[in-house]
Coordinates of C-alpha atoms in Angstrom, one line a residue:
M1 CA 22.4 -26.4 3.7
K2 CA 24.8 -26.4 0.6
L3 CA 23.0 -25.4 -2.5
K4 CA 23.5 -26.5 -6.0
T5 CA 22.6 -23.6 -8.3
S6 CA 22.5 -26.2 -11.3
Q7 CA 19.5 -27.8 -9.6
L8 CA 17.9 -24.9 -7.9
A9 CA 15.7 -23.6 -10.5
D10 CA 14.1 -26.8 -11.5
R11 CA 12.5 -27.0 -8.1
Y12 CA 10.4 -24.0 -9.0
R13 CA 9.8 -24.4 -12.8
I14 CA 6.3 -25.1 -13.7
A15 CA 6.5 -26.4 -17.3
H16 CA 2.8 -28.2 -17.3
G17 CA 0.4 -25.8 -15.4
K18 CA -2.9 -27.7 -15.5
K19 CA -2.4 -29.1 -12.1
F20 CA -0.6 -26.1 -10.5
H21 CA -1.8 -24.5 -7.4
L22 CA -0.2 -21.5 -5.6
K23 CA -0.6 -23.0 -2.2
D24 CA 2.1 -25.5 -3.3
V25 CA 4.8 -23.1 -3.3
D26 CA 5.8 -21.7 0.2
P27 CA 6.6 -17.9 -0.3
A28 CA 9.1 -18.3 2.7
D29 CA 10.8 -21.4 1.3
T30 CA 14.5 -21.2 1.1
C31 CA 15.3 -25.0 0.9
H32 CA 16.9 -24.7 4.4
A33 CA 19.8 -22.7 2.9
D34 CA 22.3 -20.6 4.4
E35 CA 22.1 -17.0 3.5
D36 CA 25.7 -16.3 3.5
H37 CA 26.5 -19.2 1.3
A38 CA 23.6 -18.5 -1.0
K39 CA 25.2 -14.7 -1.6
K40 CA 28.3 -16.3 -2.4
L41 CA 26.7 -18.5 -4.9
L42 CA 24.9 -15.4 -6.2
A43 CA 28.2 -13.7 -6.7
H44 CA 29.5 -16.6 -8.8
A45 CA 26.4 -16.9 -10.8
V46 CA 26.5 -13.2 -11.8
E47 CA 30.1 -14.0 -13.0
D48 CA 28.8 -17.0 -15.0
A49 CA 25.9 -15.2 -16.4
S50 CA 28.3 -12.3 -17.7
D51 CA 30.4 -14.9 -19.5
L52 CA 27.6 -16.7 -21.0
Q53 CA 25.9 -13.2 -22.2
E54 CA 29.3 -12.2 -24.0
K55 CA 28.9 -15.6 -25.9
L56 CA 25.2 -15.1 -26.6
Y57 CA 26.1 -11.6 -28.0
A58 CA 29.0 -12.9 -30.0
Q59 CA 27.1 -15.6 -31.7
G60 CA 24.1 -13.5 -32.3
K61 CA 21.6 -16.3 -33.1
W62 CA 19.4 -16.3 -29.9
A63 CA 17.6 -13.8 -28.0
V64 CA 16.5 -14.4 -24.4
L65 CA 13.3 -12.7 -22.9
L66 CA 13.0 -12.6 -19.0
I67 CA 9.5 -11.7 -17.9
F68 CA 8.9 -10.7 -14.3
Q69 CA 5.5 -10.5 -12.5
A70 CA 4.4 -10.0 -9.1
M71 CA 2.5 -8.0 -6.5
D72 CA 3.9 -4.7 -5.2
A73 CA 6.9 -4.8 -3.1
A74 CA 7.8 -8.6 -4.1
G75 CA 11.1 -7.4 -5.1
K76 CA 11.1 -7.4 -9.0
D77 CA 13.5 -4.2 -9.3
G78 CA 16.0 -5.4 -6.7
T79 CA 16.0 -9.1 -8.3
I80 CA 16.6 -7.6 -11.9
K81 CA 19.3 -5.3 -10.5
H82 CA 21.1 -7.9 -8.7
V83 CA 21.0 -10.8 -11.2
L84 CA 21.9 -8.7 -14.1
S85 CA 24.5 -6.6 -12.5
G86 CA 27.4 -8.4 -14.3
I87 CA 25.7 -8.1 -17.8
N88 CA 27.1 -5.8 -20.4
P89 CA 24.6 -2.9 -20.8
Q90 CA 25.0 -3.1 -24.5
G91 CA 23.7 -6.7 -24.6
C92 CA 20.7 -6.1 -22.3
H93 CA 17.6 -3.9 -22.1
V94 CA 15.0 -3.5 -19.5
T95 CA 11.4 -2.5 -20.4
S96 CA 9.2 -1.4 -17.5
F97 CA 5.3 -1.8 -18.5
K98 CA 3.0 0.9 -16.8
A99 CA -0.5 1.6 -17.6
P100 CA -1.0 1.6 -21.3
S101 CA -1.3 4.9 -23.0
T102 CA -4.1 6.1 -25.3
R103 CA -2.0 5.2 -28.3
E104 CA -1.4 1.7 -27.0
L105 CA -5.0 1.0 -26.1
A106 CA -5.8 1.8 -29.7
H107 CA -3.7 -1.5 -30.6
D108 CA -4.0 -5.3 -29.7
F109 CA -2.7 -6.1 -26.2
L110 CA 0.6 -7.6 -27.5
W111 CA 1.5 -4.6 -29.5
R112 CA 3.5 -2.7 -27.2
A113 CA 5.3 -5.8 -25.9
N114 CA 6.2 -6.6 -29.5
Q115 CA 7.8 -3.2 -29.9
A116 CA 10.3 -4.0 -27.0
L117 CA 11.5 -7.4 -27.8
P118 CA 15.3 -8.1 -27.6
E119 CA 17.3 -8.5 -30.8
R120 CA 19.2 -11.7 -31.2
G121 CA 22.5 -11.8 -29.1
R122 CA 20.7 -9.9 -26.4
I123 CA 18.8 -10.4 -23.3
G124 CA 15.6 -8.4 -22.7
V125 CA 13.8 -8.0 -19.6
F126 CA 10.1 -7.1 -19.2
N127 CA 9.4 -5.6 -15.7
R128 CA 5.7 -6.4 -15.9
S129 CA 4.3 -7.6 -19.4
Y130 CA 1.7 -8.4 -21.6
Y131 CA 0.5 -10.8 -18.6
E132 CA -1.0 -7.8 -17.0
E133 CA -3.8 -8.1 -19.4
T134 CA -4.9 -11.3 -17.7
L135 CA -4.1 -9.9 -14.2
V136 CA -4.9 -6.3 -13.3
V137 CA -7.3 -5.9 -16.3
R138 CA -9.1 -9.1 -15.1
V139 CA -9.3 -7.6 -11.5
H140 CA -10.5 -4.4 -12.4
P141 CA -13.2 -4.6 -15.2
T142 CA -13.3 -1.0 -15.8
F143 CA -9.8 -1.4 -17.3
L144 CA -11.2 -3.8 -19.8
K145 CA -13.9 -1.5 -20.6
A146 CA -11.4 1.2 -21.5
Q147 CA -10.0 -0.9 -24.4
N148 CA -13.1 -0.2 -26.3
L149 CA -13.2 -3.9 -27.8
P150 CA -16.1 -5.1 -30.0
A151 CA -18.4 -7.6 -28.2
K152 CA -17.0 -10.6 -29.9
A153 CA -13.6 -9.8 -28.6
S154 CA -14.7 -9.1 -24.9
G155 CA -17.2 -11.9 -24.3
K156 CA -17.2 -14.5 -21.4
H157 CA -14.4 -16.4 -23.0
I158 CA -12.1 -13.6 -23.1
W159 CA -9.5 -14.8 -20.6
K160 CA -9.3 -18.3 -22.3
Q161 CA -8.7 -16.7 -25.5
R162 CA -6.0 -14.3 -24.1
F163 CA -4.2 -17.3 -22.6
H164 CA -4.5 -19.1 -26.0
D165 CA -3.0 -16.1 -27.9
I166 CA -0.2 -15.7 -25.4
N167 CA 0.7 -19.2 -25.8
A168 CA 0.7 -19.1 -29.5
Y169 CA 2.7 -15.6 -29.3
E170 CA 5.4 -17.4 -27.2
E171 CA 5.3 -20.3 -29.4
Y172 CA 6.0 -17.9 -32.3
L173 CA 8.8 -16.2 -30.5
E174 CA 10.6 -19.6 -29.9
N175 CA 10.2 -20.5 -33.3
N176 CA 12.1 -17.2 -34.2
G177 CA 15.0 -17.5 -31.9
V178 CA 13.5 -15.9 -28.7
V179 CA 13.5 -17.8 -25.8
V180 CA 11.2 -16.9 -23.1
R181 CA 11.4 -17.4 -19.3
K182 CA 8.8 -16.1 -16.8
F183 CA 9.1 -15.5 -13.2
F184 CA 6.4 -15.0 -10.8
L185 CA 7.8 -13.7 -7.3
H186 CA 5.6 -15.1 -4.9
V187 CA 5.4 -13.0 -1.9
S188 CA 3.2 -13.5 1.2
L189 CA 0.6 -10.8 2.3
E190 CA 2.5 -10.6 5.7
E191 CA 5.7 -9.9 4.0
Q192 CA 4.4 -7.4 1.6
K193 CA 3.1 -5.5 4.7
K194 CA 6.5 -5.4 6.2
R195 CA 8.0 -3.9 3.2
L196 CA 5.4 -1.4 2.7
L197 CA 5.7 -0.2 6.1
A198 CA 9.5 -0.1 5.6
R199 CA 8.7 2.4 2.9
L200 CA 6.7 4.6 5.1
D201 CA 9.0 4.4 8.0
D202 CA 12.3 5.2 6.0
P203 CA 12.6 8.8 4.5
K204 CA 15.0 7.3 1.9
K205 CA 12.2 4.8 0.7
N206 CA 9.2 7.3 1.0
W207 CA 9.4 7.7 -2.8
K208 CA 8.7 4.1 -3.5
F209 CA 5.4 4.1 -1.6
E210 CA 2.2 4.7 -3.7
A211 CA -1.3 4.8 -2.2
G212 CA -2.4 2.7 -4.9
D213 CA -0.5 -0.3 -3.5
L214 CA -2.8 -0.3 -0.4
R215 CA -6.0 -0.5 -2.8
E216 CA -4.5 -3.3 -4.7
R217 CA -3.6 -5.1 -1.4
Q218 CA -7.3 -5.1 -0.7
L219 CA -7.8 -7.4 -3.7
W220 CA -5.2 -9.7 -2.7
P221 CA -7.7 -12.8 -2.9
A222 CA -8.8 -11.9 -6.6
Y223 CA -5.0 -11.3 -7.8
M224 CA -4.1 -14.6 -6.3
K225 CA -6.7 -16.4 -8.1
A226 CA -5.8 -14.6 -11.4
Y227 CA -2.1 -15.6 -11.0
E228 CA -2.8 -19.1 -10.3
Q229 CA -5.1 -19.4 -13.4
M230 CA -2.4 -17.4 -15.5
I231 CA 0.3 -20.1 -14.7
Q232 CA -2.3 -23.0 -15.1
H233 CA -3.0 -21.9 -18.5
T234 CA 0.4 -20.4 -20.0
A235 CA 3.0 -22.5 -18.3
T236 CA 4.5 -24.6 -21.0
K237 CA 7.7 -26.8 -21.5
S238 CA 9.3 -24.1 -23.9
A239 CA 8.2 -20.9 -22.0
P240 CA 7.8 -22.2 -18.3
W241 CA 6.9 -20.2 -15.4
Y242 CA 9.4 -20.1 -12.3
V243 CA 7.1 -19.5 -9.0
V244 CA 10.0 -18.2 -6.9
P245 CA 9.6 -17.7 -3.1
A246 CA 10.0 -14.0 -2.6
D247 CA 9.8 -13.5 1.3
N248 CA 13.8 -13.6 1.4
K249 CA 15.2 -11.4 -1.4
W250 CA 18.6 -13.2 -1.3
F251 CA 17.1 -16.6 -2.0
T252 CA 14.8 -15.1 -4.9
R253 CA 17.8 -13.6 -6.6
L254 CA 19.6 -16.9 -6.3
V255 CA 16.7 -18.8 -8.0
V256 CA 16.4 -16.2 -10.9
A257 CA 20.2 -16.3 -11.5
S258 CA 20.2 -20.1 -11.5
A259 CA 17.2 -20.1 -14.2
L260 CA 19.1 -17.7 -16.2
I261 CA 22.3 -19.7 -16.2
E262 CA 20.4 -22.7 -17.2
T263 CA 18.6 -21.2 -19.9
L264 CA 21.8 -19.6 -21.5
K265 CA 23.6 -23.2 -21.0
S266 CA 20.9 -25.0 -22.6
L267 CA 21.3 -22.9 -26.1
K268 CA 24.8 -24.3 -26.2
I269 CA 26.3 -21.0 -27.2
G270 CA 29.9 -20.2 -27.9
V271 CA 32.2 -17.6 -29.3
P272 CA 31.7 -18.3 -33.4
K273 CA 34.4 -20.4 -35.0
L274 CA 36.4 -18.5 -37.8
T275 CA 36.8 -19.8 -41.4
A276 CA 40.1 -20.5 -42.8
E277 CA 39.7 -17.3 -44.9
Q278 CA 38.9 -15.3 -41.9
C279 CA 42.0 -16.5 -40.1
A280 CA 44.1 -15.7 -43.0
S281 CA 42.8 -12.2 -43.0
L282 CA 43.6 -11.9 -39.2
G283 CA 47.2 -12.9 -40.0
A284 CA 47.6 -10.5 -42.7
S285 CA 46.2 -7.8 -40.4
R286 CA 48.8 -8.9 -37.7
L287 CA 51.6 -8.4 -40.3
A288 CA 50.2 -5.0 -41.3
L289 CA 50.2 -4.2 -37.6
S290 CA 53.4 -5.4 -36.8
G291 CA 55.1 -3.4 -39.5
D292 CA 53.2 -0.2 -38.6
A293 CA 55.7 2.5 -37.6
A294 CA 53.2 3.9 -35.0

């Protein structure tokens, strides 16, 4: 099947999450695409993204924040690496969020993310994010206890309150020129098992394996419920979720690249137009350089 990248991302975009269910998205879905054709499309998409990012940087009015969430071995690192492979490093910054430090725990849950937001003209990538506060913290109650919150802030409505705060935060970002796009790489339990075994079987991949991955795997149903509710409560028109099938890495990367390109195009960015005064200044500079003896 011949794909059109301009339409591909729309298939997996969730802009109104109320009726969303994870079962509606097959982790192995590829739209009946041909892998070789998809890889060629990805190569073109990487070139397009590079050109658009240069215009984004030159214009300097918008920032783009890409958020990636997924279970272990879903392919976040590889997706980020391949999709952004053509981006000028000066115009892009990747932040990986690990377990919060003591200092970070002493602040509100959005504080550390706020320190890593991209500047206007740049693309920021969050490899995991503040959404962990509605995922791993929800699945592991002891993590919430470690935040030492007052009773009023940690009651039975805490998750709805955090969803509300996140929606307000992302609306605030958009109002200040930061476009947010969120990706849940939806890998199946079976495919995750294959990838974890591959890390054990290949000495070159041993370093990727962590015993904690197996412990989290045992909590799969709880995580899937948390992810589903996260998307239901925080998928909005201005900051949509893309629930991307992740059992086939080549397809995952193409969907994410398609979403990035469509997002950048929607901003109607371009190289800034010079004023008459600036053009005259350039002409004077050309004359000066032309007469330079060197």
